[in-house]
Amino acid sequence: MNFLTQRVAAANSLLCVGLDPTGADEAVVAGRLREVIEQTAPFAAAFKPNLAFFLARPGGVGLLQEIRNLIPRDIPLILDGKFGDIANTAERYADFAYDVIGADGVTVNPYMGDDAILPFARPGKLVFVLAKTSNQPEFCLQDEKLARGGTLSERTAAVVRALDETHGGSLGLVVGATQPQMMQQMRRHCPQQWFLVPGIGAQGGDLAATLQAGLRLDGAGLLINASRSLWQAADAGAAAEELQIQINQYRAVVA
Amino acid sequence: MNFLTQRVAAANSLLCVGLDPTGADEAVVAGRLREVIEQTAPFAAAFKPNLAFFLARPGGVGLLQEIRNLIPRDIPLILDGKFGDIANTAERYADFAYDVIGADGVTVNPYMGDDAILPFARPGKLVFVLAKTSNQPEFCLQDEKLARGGTLSERTAAVVRALDETHGGSLGLVVGATQPQMMQQMRRHCPQQWFLVPGIGAQGGDLAATLQAGLRLDGAGLLINASRSLWQAADAGAAAEELQIQINQYRAVVA
């Protein structure tokens, strides 16, 4: 996670700018992507395009490659693909994310085990593994209590910590912001790892409670994602700066 | 699963032809895809392209659209994307699979709960949910024993059965062929659902044991996938026919 740590320090920011482009007109969408990237870059610790929103558009892979070239090289690009497949198939997804798109990191689904995670942990890359997500489904596998104690999410966190410690510090977690007590639990399992945190803003997560529960003792360790609130803002740069400032105010209190 | 049932009856086949294209020369790969599809179609109950192997290639989405047009419309095309994201993001993956590619079905990852599954259950579509996969990782979440009893895989199977019964019979499971006792366990939880079964051939699964453990009483309910063994065969049609015949011999014994 060195690349991320460097950018966080340089920009004094924990803000991750999510790119989930919506809209029917391709030229308008491409223009808005350029605008959001340019305006938010000074305040961004990372950018996170969600693969689904690109694949659903004509020429979506090309559009992803274009935004790769618009994002300054000192800001990590995390491709949110929630990839989950084994061995040689996971290698092909890693080829796609890192070679075809030029991403610096990915999100990965742990259901298929470490076989589905480790192929993404190439040198220097950032791998965020889904642990406790921001949705609250009727049938929630993540909250299943295990015979060994704890929930499935907690087991995932423990596995990711173990893998991170043996794989050069390239692994982190995805932890949603909608349940601060879960954030606290994940932090207990992973005191050192970076968490990518969706769920603030449109999904209703509470920023103060999330930072309180999840920040490391050094005031870092959380990458707070905002997508829709920036995309829909009249001035995406101002909205990003405001979020950066809010986050840093809480960091100062907590750290 | 009516579309699949019809094709299985019409072709008298439970064979799923997996398309995981490998090779550096794009023209050679496109030619081999055409050849494999044409030669194996008479024996195929379904085709299953794996998304990773296409995305990793230049023009991969276009190549997927091309093979959609080569696959006869009476044979289901299952896009093996192991999609796993929530609500409006899952809708975008469903748009990609069904509208951009023209797939008839998908594979889906259950880690994020029913939120991540149900957006794919559009009318007439086939949704196969990862339950017990063919790999055997060091850290295996699927085999975790739950406090409520049974393993995580078993819970997934029970959830999918419940969702299938309330969503028009469009859901099935992915169950690997490498552990026949797991196949039997999954069948106990889901007596009626269709299982998509990777792991025969290159991955070492035993065909007879798999069919013995997994076939329904009507001699159907399993879609046996073969990818590499057909792709690498000198005569893919002959290899597919041989597998179809082998499978049907066991069906006659078991049913």
Short mmCIF file of C-alpha atoms in Angstrom, two decimals:
data_model
loop_
_atom_site.label_atom_id
_atom_site.label_comp_id
_atom_site.label_asym_id
_atom_site.label_seq_id
_atom_site.Cartn_x
_atom_site.Cartn_y
_atom_site.Cartn_z
CA MET A 1 0.00 0.00 0.00
CA ASN A 2 3.06 2.29 -0.31
CA PHE A 3 1.74 4.02 -3.42
CA LEU A 4 -1.52 4.87 -1.63
CA THR A 5 0.24 6.01 1.54
CA GLN A 6 2.42 8.36 -0.49
CA ARG A 7 -0.54 9.92 -2.26
CA VAL A 8 -2.51 10.27 0.98
CA ALA A 9 0.41 12.19 2.49
CA ALA A 10 1.05 14.33 -0.60
CA ALA A 11 -2.60 15.36 -1.00
CA ASN A 12 -3.40 15.33 2.72
CA SER A 13 -6.54 13.46 1.76
CA LEU A 14 -8.42 10.23 2.48
CA LEU A 15 -11.00 10.92 -0.23
CA CYS A 16 -11.59 8.32 -2.93
CA VAL A 17 -13.42 9.69 -5.96
CA GLY A 18 -15.80 7.03 -7.27
CA LEU A 19 -16.58 7.15 -10.99
CA ASP A 20 -19.94 5.49 -11.75
CA PRO A 21 -20.92 7.29 -14.95
CA THR A 22 -24.64 7.55 -15.68
CA GLY A 23 -26.41 9.27 -18.55
CA ALA A 24 -27.52 8.31 -22.05
CA ASP A 25 -25.43 10.64 -24.20
CA GLU A 26 -21.92 9.21 -24.66
CA ALA A 27 -20.28 12.55 -25.46
CA VAL A 28 -21.87 14.19 -22.42
CA VAL A 29 -20.77 11.32 -20.19
CA ALA A 30 -17.19 11.42 -21.50
CA GLY A 31 -17.14 15.19 -20.96
CA ARG A 32 -18.48 14.89 -17.43
CA LEU A 33 -15.86 12.23 -16.60
CA ARG A 34 -13.09 14.56 -17.80
CA GLU A 35 -14.56 17.40 -15.76
CA VAL A 36 -14.99 15.40 -12.54
CA ILE A 37 -11.46 13.98 -12.80
CA GLU A 38 -9.84 17.38 -13.48
CA GLN A 39 -11.78 19.18 -10.77
CA THR A 40 -11.44 16.55 -8.04
CA ALA A 41 -7.85 15.39 -8.69
CA PRO A 42 -6.21 17.92 -6.32
CA PHE A 43 -8.31 16.53 -3.45
CA ALA A 44 -8.26 12.84 -4.39
CA ALA A 45 -6.25 10.16 -2.60
CA ALA A 46 -7.50 7.72 -5.24
CA PHE A 47 -9.98 7.27 -8.08
CA LYS A 48 -12.32 4.29 -8.21
CA PRO A 49 -14.19 3.62 -11.45
CA ASN A 50 -16.83 0.90 -11.07
CA LEU A 51 -16.48 -1.61 -13.92
CA ALA A 52 -20.22 -2.28 -14.25
CA PHE A 53 -21.01 1.32 -15.17
CA PHE A 54 -18.46 1.17 -17.98
CA LEU A 55 -19.27 -2.30 -19.35
CA ALA A 56 -22.95 -1.33 -19.59
CA ARG A 57 -22.05 1.45 -22.09
CA PRO A 58 -21.02 1.06 -25.76
CA GLY A 59 -17.23 1.34 -25.93
CA GLY A 60 -17.00 1.09 -22.15
CA VAL A 61 -13.57 -0.55 -22.06
CA GLY A 62 -12.20 2.18 -24.33
CA LEU A 63 -13.73 4.81 -22.05
CA LEU A 64 -11.96 3.22 -19.06
CA GLN A 65 -8.67 3.38 -20.95
CA GLU A 66 -9.33 7.05 -21.72
CA ILE A 67 -9.93 7.96 -18.09
CA ARG A 68 -6.76 6.07 -17.13
CA ASN A 69 -4.91 8.58 -19.28
CA LEU A 70 -6.71 11.53 -17.68
CA ILE A 71 -5.92 10.49 -14.10
CA PRO A 72 -2.54 11.83 -12.94
CA ARG A 73 -0.03 9.00 -12.51
CA ASP A 74 0.66 9.87 -8.88
CA ILE A 75 -2.97 9.10 -7.93
CA PRO A 76 -3.87 5.41 -7.60
CA LEU A 77 -6.64 4.12 -9.86
CA ILE A 78 -8.58 1.30 -8.21
CA LEU A 79 -10.73 -0.67 -10.65
CA ASP A 80 -13.84 -1.69 -8.71
CA GLY A 81 -14.61 -4.97 -10.46
CA LYS A 82 -15.30 -7.14 -7.41
CA PHE A 83 -13.51 -9.89 -9.30
CA GLY A 84 -13.93 -13.43 -8.03
CA ASP A 85 -12.58 -16.37 -9.96
CA ILE A 86 -9.84 -18.91 -9.53
CA ALA A 87 -6.26 -19.45 -10.54
CA ASN A 88 -5.74 -19.00 -14.27
CA THR A 89 -9.04 -17.11 -14.65
CA ALA A 90 -8.12 -14.67 -11.88
CA GLU A 91 -4.82 -14.13 -13.72
CA ARG A 92 -6.79 -13.07 -16.81
CA TYR A 93 -8.81 -10.57 -14.74
CA ALA A 94 -5.55 -9.26 -13.30
CA ASP A 95 -4.19 -8.91 -16.86
CA PHE A 96 -7.33 -6.97 -17.76
CA ALA A 97 -7.20 -4.66 -14.75
CA TYR A 98 -3.46 -4.01 -14.69
CA ASP A 99 -2.37 -4.41 -18.33
CA VAL A 100 -5.42 -3.60 -20.48
CA ILE A 101 -6.77 -0.80 -18.27
CA GLY A 102 -3.61 0.21 -16.42
CA ALA A 103 -5.17 0.14 -12.96
CA ASP A 104 -3.08 0.34 -9.80
CA GLY A 105 -5.49 -1.72 -7.72
CA VAL A 106 -8.71 -3.70 -7.71
CA THR A 107 -11.57 -4.88 -5.52
CA VAL A 108 -11.90 -8.65 -5.10
CA ASN A 109 -14.57 -11.02 -3.77
CA PRO A 110 -13.38 -13.64 -1.25
CA TYR A 111 -16.11 -16.30 -1.69
CA MET A 112 -13.76 -18.58 -3.67
CA GLY A 113 -10.96 -18.30 -1.12
CA ASP A 114 -7.37 -17.15 -1.33
CA ASP A 115 -7.04 -18.74 -4.80
CA ALA A 116 -9.27 -15.92 -6.00
CA ILE A 117 -7.41 -13.17 -4.13
CA LEU A 118 -3.68 -13.77 -4.43
CA PRO A 119 -3.37 -13.62 -8.24
CA PHE A 120 -4.21 -9.90 -7.92
CA ALA A 121 -1.44 -9.22 -5.37
CA ARG A 122 1.17 -8.39 -8.00
CA PRO A 123 4.09 -6.20 -6.87
CA GLY A 124 3.02 -2.66 -6.03
CA LYS A 125 -0.70 -3.29 -6.62
CA LEU A 126 -3.51 -2.51 -4.14
CA VAL A 127 -6.02 -5.31 -3.51
CA PHE A 128 -9.17 -4.53 -1.52
CA VAL A 129 -11.13 -7.62 -0.50
CA LEU A 130 -14.88 -7.40 0.22
CA ALA A 131 -15.35 -8.03 3.93
CA LYS A 132 -18.42 -6.19 5.23
CA THR A 133 -20.29 -4.37 2.48
CA SER A 134 -22.67 -1.42 2.84
CA ASN A 135 -25.89 -3.19 1.81
CA GLN A 136 -28.25 -4.94 4.21
CA PRO A 137 -29.76 -7.86 2.32
CA GLU A 138 -32.54 -10.11 3.58
CA PHE A 139 -30.23 -13.14 3.31
CA CYS A 140 -26.88 -11.88 4.53
CA LEU A 141 -24.05 -14.41 4.27
CA GLN A 142 -21.55 -11.89 5.69
CA ASP A 143 -23.38 -11.80 9.02
CA GLU A 144 -23.60 -15.59 9.39
CA LYS A 145 -22.22 -16.65 12.74
CA LEU A 146 -19.49 -19.26 12.44
CA ALA A 147 -19.01 -22.34 14.60
CA ARG A 148 -15.44 -21.16 15.30
CA GLY A 149 -16.88 -17.87 16.69
CA GLY A 150 -17.46 -14.50 15.02
CA THR A 151 -19.16 -13.83 11.70
CA LEU A 152 -18.17 -14.62 8.13
CA SER A 153 -17.07 -10.99 7.68
CA GLU A 154 -14.77 -11.33 10.67
CA ARG A 155 -13.30 -14.53 9.25
CA THR A 156 -12.70 -12.76 5.94
CA ALA A 157 -10.94 -9.92 7.79
CA ALA A 158 -8.72 -12.38 9.66
CA VAL A 159 -7.83 -14.22 6.43
CA VAL A 160 -7.00 -10.96 4.62
CA ARG A 161 -4.81 -9.86 7.50
CA ALA A 162 -2.93 -13.17 7.39
CA LEU A 163 -2.51 -12.95 3.61
CA ASP A 164 -1.44 -9.31 3.81
CA GLU A 165 1.23 -10.12 6.34
CA THR A 166 2.71 -12.81 4.08
CA HIS A 167 2.27 -10.89 0.81
CA GLY A 168 4.08 -7.64 1.24
CA GLY A 169 1.34 -5.40 2.57
CA SER A 170 -0.67 -5.21 -0.63
CA LEU A 171 -4.05 -6.28 0.78
CA GLY A 172 -6.84 -4.27 2.39
CA LEU A 173 -10.57 -4.61 3.03
CA VAL A 174 -13.77 -3.15 1.65
CA VAL A 175 -15.89 -2.12 4.65
CA GLY A 176 -19.18 -0.26 4.19
CA ALA A 177 -19.92 2.91 6.15
CA THR A 178 -23.53 2.07 6.93
CA GLN A 179 -22.84 0.16 10.17
CA PRO A 180 -20.16 1.85 12.35
CA GLN A 181 -20.12 -1.03 14.87
CA MET A 182 -19.07 -3.33 12.01
CA MET A 183 -16.33 -0.88 11.06
CA GLN A 184 -15.02 -1.02 14.62
CA GLN A 185 -15.11 -4.83 14.56
CA MET A 186 -13.19 -4.95 11.27
CA ARG A 187 -10.58 -2.55 12.67
CA ARG A 188 -10.08 -4.81 15.69
CA HIS A 189 -9.27 -7.70 13.32
CA CYS A 190 -7.08 -5.58 11.06
CA PRO A 191 -5.38 -2.83 13.07
CA GLN A 192 -2.92 -1.99 10.26
CA GLN A 193 -4.69 -2.64 6.98
CA TRP A 194 -6.25 -0.03 4.68
CA PHE A 195 -10.05 -0.06 4.32
CA LEU A 196 -11.86 1.16 1.24
CA VAL A 197 -15.15 2.58 2.52
CA PRO A 198 -18.24 3.02 0.33
CA GLY A 199 -21.62 4.06 1.72
CA ILE A 200 -21.10 7.68 2.72
CA GLY A 201 -23.52 10.13 1.11
CA ALA A 202 -26.17 8.59 -1.15
CA GLN A 203 -26.18 5.33 0.83
CA GLY A 204 -26.68 7.13 4.14
CA GLY A 205 -23.50 6.28 6.07
CA ASP A 206 -22.50 8.68 8.86
CA LEU A 207 -19.07 10.21 8.19
CA ALA A 208 -18.17 11.13 11.78
CA ALA A 209 -19.19 7.74 13.19
CA THR A 210 -17.33 5.95 10.41
CA LEU A 211 -14.08 7.84 10.99
CA GLN A 212 -14.41 7.47 14.75
CA ALA A 213 -14.85 3.71 14.39
CA GLY A 214 -12.38 3.03 11.63
CA LEU A 215 -9.40 5.40 11.61
CA ARG A 216 -6.09 3.95 12.67
CA LEU A 217 -4.16 5.52 15.52
CA ASP A 218 -2.10 7.43 12.93
CA GLY A 219 -5.26 9.11 11.59
CA ALA A 220 -5.14 7.21 8.31
CA GLY A 221 -6.13 3.70 7.10
CA LEU A 222 -9.52 4.66 5.64
CA LEU A 223 -10.20 5.59 2.04
CA ILE A 224 -13.62 7.28 2.09
CA ASN A 225 -15.40 6.85 -1.23
CA ALA A 226 -17.89 9.31 -2.70
CA SER A 227 -19.43 8.71 -6.12
CA ARG A 228 -22.91 10.05 -6.74
CA SER A 229 -22.54 13.14 -4.52
CA LEU A 230 -19.58 14.30 -6.63
CA TRP A 231 -20.96 13.23 -10.01
CA GLN A 232 -24.18 15.15 -9.36
CA ALA A 233 -22.55 18.23 -7.78
CA ALA A 234 -22.75 21.51 -9.69
CA ASP A 235 -19.07 22.00 -8.81
CA ALA A 236 -17.43 18.60 -8.29
CA GLY A 237 -14.14 20.21 -7.21
CA ALA A 238 -15.78 22.26 -4.49
CA ALA A 239 -17.76 19.24 -3.30
CA ALA A 240 -14.58 17.11 -3.16
CA GLU A 241 -12.67 19.82 -1.31
CA GLU A 242 -15.49 20.17 1.22
CA LEU A 243 -15.45 16.42 1.86
CA GLN A 244 -11.66 16.40 2.16
CA ILE A 245 -11.85 19.19 4.74
CA GLN A 246 -14.65 17.49 6.71
CA ILE A 247 -12.68 14.24 6.80
CA ASN A 248 -9.50 16.01 7.89
CA GLN A 249 -11.34 17.83 10.69
CA TYR A 250 -12.43 14.50 12.11
CA ARG A 251 -8.93 13.07 11.62
CA ALA A 252 -7.53 15.90 13.72
CA VAL A 253 -9.99 15.12 16.52
CA VAL A 254 -9.51 11.36 16.45
CA ALA A 255 -5.77 11.10 15.89
CA MET B 1 -34.90 -22.63 -16.46
CA ASN B 2 -37.45 -23.51 -19.19
CA PHE B 3 -35.16 -22.42 -22.01
CA LEU B 4 -32.41 -24.71 -20.73
CA THR B 5 -34.79 -27.64 -20.16
CA GLN B 6 -36.05 -27.34 -23.73
CA ARG B 7 -32.56 -27.36 -25.20
CA VAL B 8 -31.48 -30.28 -23.01
CA ALA B 9 -34.43 -32.29 -24.33
CA ALA B 10 -33.97 -31.23 -27.96
CA ALA B 11 -30.23 -32.04 -28.02
CA ASN B 12 -30.45 -34.96 -25.57
CA SER B 13 -27.43 -33.43 -23.90
CA LEU B 14 -26.24 -32.12 -20.55
CA LEU B 15 -22.97 -30.84 -22.01
CA CYS B 16 -22.01 -27.20 -21.50
CA VAL B 17 -19.29 -26.01 -23.87
CA GLY B 18 -17.01 -23.61 -22.01
CA LEU B 19 -15.27 -20.97 -24.11
CA ASP B 20 -12.05 -19.76 -22.43
CA PRO B 21 -10.05 -18.58 -25.44
CA THR B 22 -6.27 -18.66 -25.11
CA GLY B 23 -3.61 -17.81 -27.66
CA ALA B 24 -1.75 -14.68 -28.72
CA ASP B 25 -2.89 -14.29 -32.33
CA GLU B 26 -6.31 -12.57 -32.43
CA ALA B 27 -7.26 -13.90 -35.86
CA VAL B 28 -6.33 -17.46 -34.89
CA VAL B 29 -8.33 -17.18 -31.66
CA ALA B 30 -11.40 -15.81 -33.46
CA GLY B 31 -11.12 -18.62 -36.00
CA ARG B 32 -10.80 -21.27 -33.32
CA LEU B 33 -13.85 -19.88 -31.49
CA ARG B 34 -15.91 -20.11 -34.69
CA GLU B 35 -14.67 -23.65 -35.27
CA VAL B 36 -15.36 -24.87 -31.72
CA ILE B 37 -18.85 -23.32 -31.71
CA GLU B 38 -19.79 -24.77 -35.11
CA GLN B 39 -18.41 -28.24 -34.35
CA THR B 40 -19.78 -28.58 -30.82
CA ALA B 41 -23.20 -26.89 -31.26
CA PRO B 42 -25.08 -30.10 -32.19
CA PHE B 43 -23.98 -31.66 -28.87
CA ALA B 44 -24.25 -28.57 -26.66
CA ALA B 45 -26.97 -27.96 -24.09
CA ALA B 46 -25.39 -24.54 -23.48
CA PHE B 47 -22.33 -22.42 -24.20
CA LYS B 48 -20.44 -20.72 -21.40
CA PRO B 49 -17.88 -18.05 -22.33
CA ASN B 50 -15.79 -16.92 -19.35
CA LEU B 51 -15.70 -13.12 -19.24
CA ALA B 52 -12.11 -12.90 -17.96
CA PHE B 53 -10.66 -14.61 -21.02
CA PHE B 54 -12.39 -12.06 -23.25
CA LEU B 55 -11.68 -8.90 -21.24
CA ALA B 56 -7.98 -9.79 -21.15
CA ARG B 57 -7.85 -9.56 -24.98
CA PRO B 58 -7.91 -6.42 -27.13
CA GLY B 59 -11.46 -5.99 -28.45
CA GLY B 60 -12.71 -8.66 -26.07
CA VAL B 61 -16.22 -7.26 -25.67
CA GLY B 62 -16.59 -7.12 -29.45
CA LEU B 63 -15.40 -10.73 -29.69
CA LEU B 64 -18.07 -11.76 -27.15
CA GLN B 65 -20.70 -10.01 -29.26
CA GLU B 66 -19.40 -11.85 -32.33
CA ILE B 67 -19.67 -15.26 -30.71
CA ARG B 68 -23.18 -14.38 -29.51
CA ASN B 69 -24.08 -14.14 -33.19
CA LEU B 70 -22.41 -17.45 -33.99
CA ILE B 71 -24.23 -19.41 -31.28
CA PRO B 72 -27.60 -20.73 -32.49
CA ARG B 73 -30.45 -18.92 -30.74
CA ASP B 74 -31.99 -22.15 -29.41
CA ILE B 75 -28.85 -22.84 -27.33
CA PRO B 76 -28.54 -20.83 -24.08
CA LEU B 77 -25.44 -18.63 -23.74
CA ILE B 78 -24.37 -18.33 -20.10
CA LEU B 79 -21.93 -15.47 -19.51
CA ASP B 80 -19.58 -16.68 -16.77
CA GLY B 81 -18.80 -13.35 -15.12
CA LYS B 82 -19.23 -14.36 -11.46
CA PHE B 83 -20.80 -10.93 -10.98
CA GLY B 84 -21.17 -9.70 -7.43
CA ASP B 85 -22.30 -6.17 -6.71
CA ILE B 86 -25.37 -4.54 -5.26
CA ALA B 87 -28.61 -2.97 -6.38
CA ASN B 88 -28.05 -0.36 -9.09
CA THR B 89 -24.55 -1.69 -9.88
CA ALA B 90 -25.86 -5.23 -10.32
CA GLU B 91 -28.47 -3.78 -12.68
CA ARG B 92 -25.64 -2.37 -14.82
CA TYR B 93 -23.92 -5.79 -14.95
CA ALA B 94 -27.27 -7.30 -15.94
CA ASP B 95 -27.59 -4.66 -18.69
CA PHE B 96 -24.11 -5.62 -19.87
CA ALA B 97 -24.74 -9.37 -19.86
CA TYR B 98 -28.25 -9.37 -21.29
CA ASP B 99 -28.38 -6.23 -23.45
CA VAL B 100 -24.80 -5.48 -24.54
CA ILE B 101 -23.74 -9.13 -25.01
CA GLY B 102 -27.14 -10.79 -25.48
CA ALA B 103 -26.53 -13.56 -22.95
CA ASP B 104 -29.35 -15.82 -21.77
CA GLY B 105 -27.86 -16.38 -18.35
CA VAL B 106 -25.01 -15.52 -15.98
CA THR B 107 -23.00 -16.77 -13.04
CA VAL B 108 -23.26 -14.73 -9.84
CA ASN B 109 -21.34 -14.53 -6.55
CA PRO B 110 -23.48 -14.63 -3.36
CA TYR B 111 -21.08 -12.93 -0.90
CA MET B 112 -23.09 -9.68 -0.98
CA GLY B 113 -26.42 -11.44 -0.40
CA ASP B 114 -29.67 -11.59 -2.34
CA ASP B 115 -29.26 -7.88 -3.30
CA ALA B 116 -26.46 -9.05 -5.56
CA ILE B 117 -28.39 -12.01 -7.01
CA LEU B 118 -31.95 -10.94 -7.71
CA PRO B 119 -31.23 -8.09 -10.19
CA PHE B 120 -30.05 -10.82 -12.58
CA ALA B 121 -33.27 -12.84 -12.32
CA ARG B 122 -34.97 -11.06 -15.20
CA PRO B 123 -37.79 -12.96 -16.94
CA GLY B 124 -36.56 -16.00 -18.85
CA LYS B 125 -32.91 -15.61 -17.74
CA LEU B 126 -30.78 -18.33 -16.12
CA VAL B 127 -28.88 -17.33 -12.96
CA PHE B 128 -26.30 -19.73 -11.55
CA VAL B 129 -25.07 -18.77 -8.07
CA LEU B 130 -21.64 -19.93 -6.84
CA ALA B 131 -22.25 -22.41 -4.02
CA LYS B 132 -19.42 -24.95 -3.85
CA THR B 133 -16.68 -24.26 -6.37
CA SER B 134 -14.14 -26.70 -7.76
CA ASN B 135 -11.01 -25.19 -6.21
CA GLN B 136 -9.60 -26.18 -2.83
CA PRO B 137 -8.02 -23.07 -1.32
CA GLU B 138 -5.99 -22.94 1.87
CA PHE B 139 -8.49 -20.50 3.38
CA CYS B 140 -11.88 -21.82 2.28
CA LEU B 141 -14.82 -19.65 3.31
CA GLN B 142 -17.25 -22.02 1.58
CA ASP B 143 -16.37 -24.85 3.98
CA GLU B 144 -16.73 -22.72 7.12
CA LYS B 145 -19.07 -24.43 9.58
CA LEU B 146 -21.92 -22.18 10.66
CA ALA B 147 -23.33 -21.78 14.15
CA ARG B 148 -26.78 -22.64 12.75
CA GLY B 149 -25.35 -25.96 11.45
CA GLY B 150 -23.97 -26.92 8.05
CA THR B 151 -21.38 -25.06 6.01
CA LEU B 152 -21.48 -21.71 4.23
CA SER B 153 -21.97 -23.56 0.91
CA GLU B 154 -24.98 -25.32 2.35
CA ARG B 155 -26.43 -22.01 3.54
CA THR B 156 -25.90 -20.57 0.06
CA ALA B 157 -27.72 -23.56 -1.43
CA ALA B 158 -30.64 -23.13 0.96
CA VAL B 159 -30.88 -19.40 0.19
CA VAL B 160 -30.79 -20.01 -3.56
CA ARG B 161 -33.52 -22.63 -3.26
CA ALA B 162 -35.69 -20.19 -1.32
CA LEU B 163 -35.08 -17.40 -3.85
CA ASP B 164 -35.70 -19.75 -6.76
CA GLU B 165 -39.03 -20.83 -5.36
CA THR B 166 -40.18 -17.21 -5.04
CA HIS B 167 -38.66 -15.99 -8.33
CA GLY B 168 -40.10 -18.19 -11.01
CA GLY B 169 -37.55 -20.96 -11.19
CA SER B 170 -34.75 -18.92 -12.72
CA LEU B 171 -32.02 -19.73 -10.19
CA GLY B 172 -29.52 -22.57 -10.03
CA LEU B 173 -26.16 -23.31 -8.41
CA VAL B 174 -22.55 -23.61 -9.51
CA VAL B 175 -21.18 -26.80 -7.93
CA GLY B 176 -17.70 -28.05 -8.75
CA ALA B 177 -17.09 -31.65 -9.79
CA THR B 178 -13.95 -32.16 -7.75
CA GLN B 179 -15.70 -33.30 -4.53
CA PRO B 180 -18.63 -35.69 -5.23
CA GLN B 181 -19.70 -35.76 -1.56
CA MET B 182 -20.23 -31.99 -1.79
CA MET B 183 -22.29 -32.51 -4.93
CA GLN B 184 -24.50 -34.95 -3.04
CA GLN B 185 -24.89 -32.49 -0.17
CA MET B 186 -25.86 -29.67 -2.54
CA ARG B 187 -28.43 -31.95 -4.20
CA ARG B 188 -30.00 -32.72 -0.81
CA HIS B 189 -30.49 -28.99 -0.27
CA CYS B 190 -31.73 -28.32 -3.79
CA PRO B 191 -33.55 -31.41 -5.11
CA GLN B 192 -35.07 -29.53 -8.08
CA GLN B 193 -32.57 -26.82 -9.08
CA TRP B 194 -30.16 -26.95 -12.02
CA PHE B 195 -26.44 -27.14 -11.21
CA LEU B 196 -23.74 -25.80 -13.51
CA VAL B 197 -20.75 -28.10 -12.97
CA PRO B 198 -17.17 -27.10 -13.79
CA GLY B 199 -14.18 -29.23 -12.87
CA ILE B 200 -14.48 -32.26 -15.14
CA GLY B 201 -11.42 -32.88 -17.33
CA ALA B 202 -8.48 -30.54 -16.80
CA GLN B 203 -9.38 -29.95 -13.14
CA GLY B 204 -9.58 -33.68 -12.39
CA GLY B 205 -13.24 -34.20 -11.47
CA ASP B 206 -14.63 -37.73 -11.87
CA LEU B 207 -17.55 -37.78 -14.33
CA ALA B 208 -19.24 -40.97 -13.10
CA ALA B 209 -19.05 -40.00 -9.42
CA THR B 210 -20.32 -36.51 -10.22
CA LEU B 211 -23.34 -37.76 -12.16
CA GLN B 212 -24.06 -40.42 -9.56
CA ALA B 213 -24.04 -37.80 -6.81
CA GLY B 214 -25.75 -34.95 -8.59
CA LEU B 215 -28.30 -36.09 -11.19
CA ARG B 216 -31.93 -35.55 -10.30
CA LEU B 217 -34.32 -38.47 -10.31
CA ASP B 218 -35.37 -37.47 -13.85
CA GLY B 219 -31.79 -37.94 -15.09
CA ALA B 220 -31.28 -34.19 -15.61
CA GLY B 221 -30.45 -31.15 -13.45
CA LEU B 222 -26.70 -31.09 -14.16
CA LEU B 223 -24.99 -29.04 -16.83
CA ILE B 224 -21.52 -30.58 -17.18
CA ASN B 225 -19.00 -28.02 -18.37
CA ALA B 226 -15.92 -28.81 -20.46
CA SER B 227 -13.63 -26.00 -21.63
CA ARG B 228 -9.95 -26.81 -22.11
CA SER B 229 -10.53 -30.44 -23.21
CA LEU B 230 -12.67 -29.22 -26.14
CA TRP B 231 -10.59 -26.15 -26.99
CA GLN B 232 -7.45 -28.28 -27.20
CA ALA B 233 -9.02 -31.24 -29.03
CA ALA B 234 -7.93 -31.91 -32.60
CA ASP B 235 -11.62 -32.44 -33.40
CA ALA B 236 -13.76 -30.46 -30.94
CA GLY B 237 -16.98 -31.88 -32.38
CA ALA B 238 -15.86 -35.47 -31.88
CA ALA B 239 -14.66 -34.68 -28.36
CA ALA B 240 -18.00 -33.03 -27.50
CA GLU B 241 -19.98 -35.93 -28.94
CA GLU B 242 -17.91 -38.43 -26.97
CA LEU B 243 -18.56 -36.51 -23.74
CA GLN B 244 -22.27 -36.24 -24.55
CA ILE B 245 -22.44 -40.01 -25.07
CA GLN B 246 -20.50 -40.77 -21.88
CA ILE B 247 -22.79 -38.50 -19.89
CA ASN B 248 -25.89 -40.08 -21.40
CA GLN B 249 -24.64 -43.59 -20.64
CA TYR B 250 -24.40 -42.67 -16.97
CA ARG B 251 -27.79 -40.93 -17.09
CA ALA B 252 -29.35 -44.17 -18.36
CA VAL B 253 -27.82 -46.12 -15.47
CA VAL B 254 -28.73 -43.59 -12.76
CA ALA B 255 -32.20 -42.51 -13.88
#
